[in-house]
Short mmCIF file of C-alpha atoms in Angstrom, two decimals:
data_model
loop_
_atom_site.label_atom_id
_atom_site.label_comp_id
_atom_site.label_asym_id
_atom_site.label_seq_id
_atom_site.Cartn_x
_atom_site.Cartn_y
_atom_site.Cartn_z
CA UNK A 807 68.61 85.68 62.38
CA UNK A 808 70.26 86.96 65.40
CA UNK A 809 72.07 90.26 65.85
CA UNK A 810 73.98 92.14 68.06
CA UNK A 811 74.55 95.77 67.19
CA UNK A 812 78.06 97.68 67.59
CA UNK A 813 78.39 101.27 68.05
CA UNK A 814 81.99 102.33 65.56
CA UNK A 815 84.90 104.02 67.03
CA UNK A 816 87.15 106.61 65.17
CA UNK A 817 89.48 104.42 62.64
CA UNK A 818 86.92 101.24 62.79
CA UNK A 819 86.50 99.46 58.91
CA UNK A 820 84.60 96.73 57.59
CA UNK A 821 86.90 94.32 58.24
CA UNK A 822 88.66 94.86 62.20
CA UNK A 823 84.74 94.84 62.63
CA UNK A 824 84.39 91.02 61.37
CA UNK A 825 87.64 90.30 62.90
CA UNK A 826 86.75 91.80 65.87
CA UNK A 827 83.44 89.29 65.81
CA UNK A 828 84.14 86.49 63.82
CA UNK A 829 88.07 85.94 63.89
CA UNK A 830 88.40 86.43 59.92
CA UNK A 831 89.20 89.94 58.25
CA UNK A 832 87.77 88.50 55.61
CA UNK A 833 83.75 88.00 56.84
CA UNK A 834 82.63 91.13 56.17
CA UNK A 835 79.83 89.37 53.47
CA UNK A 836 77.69 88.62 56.66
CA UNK A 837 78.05 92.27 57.82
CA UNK A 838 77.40 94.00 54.67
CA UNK A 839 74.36 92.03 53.92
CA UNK A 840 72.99 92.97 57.06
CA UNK A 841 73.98 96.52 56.79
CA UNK A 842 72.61 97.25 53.32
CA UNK A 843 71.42 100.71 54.49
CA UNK A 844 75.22 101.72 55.16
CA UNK A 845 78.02 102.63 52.78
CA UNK A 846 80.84 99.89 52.18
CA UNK A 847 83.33 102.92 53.05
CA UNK A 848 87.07 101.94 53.55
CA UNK A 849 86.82 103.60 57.08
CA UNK A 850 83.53 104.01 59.11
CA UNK A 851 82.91 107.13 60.92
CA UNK A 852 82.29 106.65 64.71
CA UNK A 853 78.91 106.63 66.44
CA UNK A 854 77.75 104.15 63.42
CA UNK A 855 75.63 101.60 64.79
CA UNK A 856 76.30 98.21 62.70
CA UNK A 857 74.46 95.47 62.92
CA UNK A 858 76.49 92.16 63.46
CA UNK A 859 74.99 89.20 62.09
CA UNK A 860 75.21 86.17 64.80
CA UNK A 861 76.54 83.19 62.53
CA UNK A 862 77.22 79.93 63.82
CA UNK A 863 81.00 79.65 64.35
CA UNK A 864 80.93 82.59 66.69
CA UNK A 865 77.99 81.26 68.73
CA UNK A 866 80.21 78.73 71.00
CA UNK A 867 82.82 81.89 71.10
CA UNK A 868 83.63 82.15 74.47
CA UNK A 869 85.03 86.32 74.80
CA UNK A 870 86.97 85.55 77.86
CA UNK A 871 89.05 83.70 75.54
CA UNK A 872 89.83 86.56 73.32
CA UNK A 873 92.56 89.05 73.80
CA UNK A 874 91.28 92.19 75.58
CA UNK A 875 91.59 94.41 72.16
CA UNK A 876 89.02 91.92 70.18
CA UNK A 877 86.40 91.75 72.75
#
């Protein structure tokens, strides 16, 4: 599997991360599974690199189409 690896800013959580990646609060399953070494903590502390899973849907993603706050 594929990965791309984010470094967290101040205020990031589980889920602006997946929505921030994958368009759905709600896919943080992919994240956490690759994250296993990390805490599911309601807010991350920053410097944190994550590793972000590279799932289908989000391969075709085109980031110029996103706003400038989710790329």
């Amino acid at each position: 599997m594929e990965y791309m690896e984010y470094i967290t800013r101040d205020g990031d959580r589980w889920d602006t991360i997946a929505h921030r990646y994958y368009g759905d609060a709600a896919l943080i399953s992919p994240l956490a599974e690759a994250n296993g070494h990390l805490q599911l903590s309601p807010v991350l502390p920053a410097g944190l690199p994550v590793r972000v899973p590279v799932i289908a849907d989000t391969e075709t993603l085109d980031l110029q189409d996103l706003p400038p706050w989710m790329r």
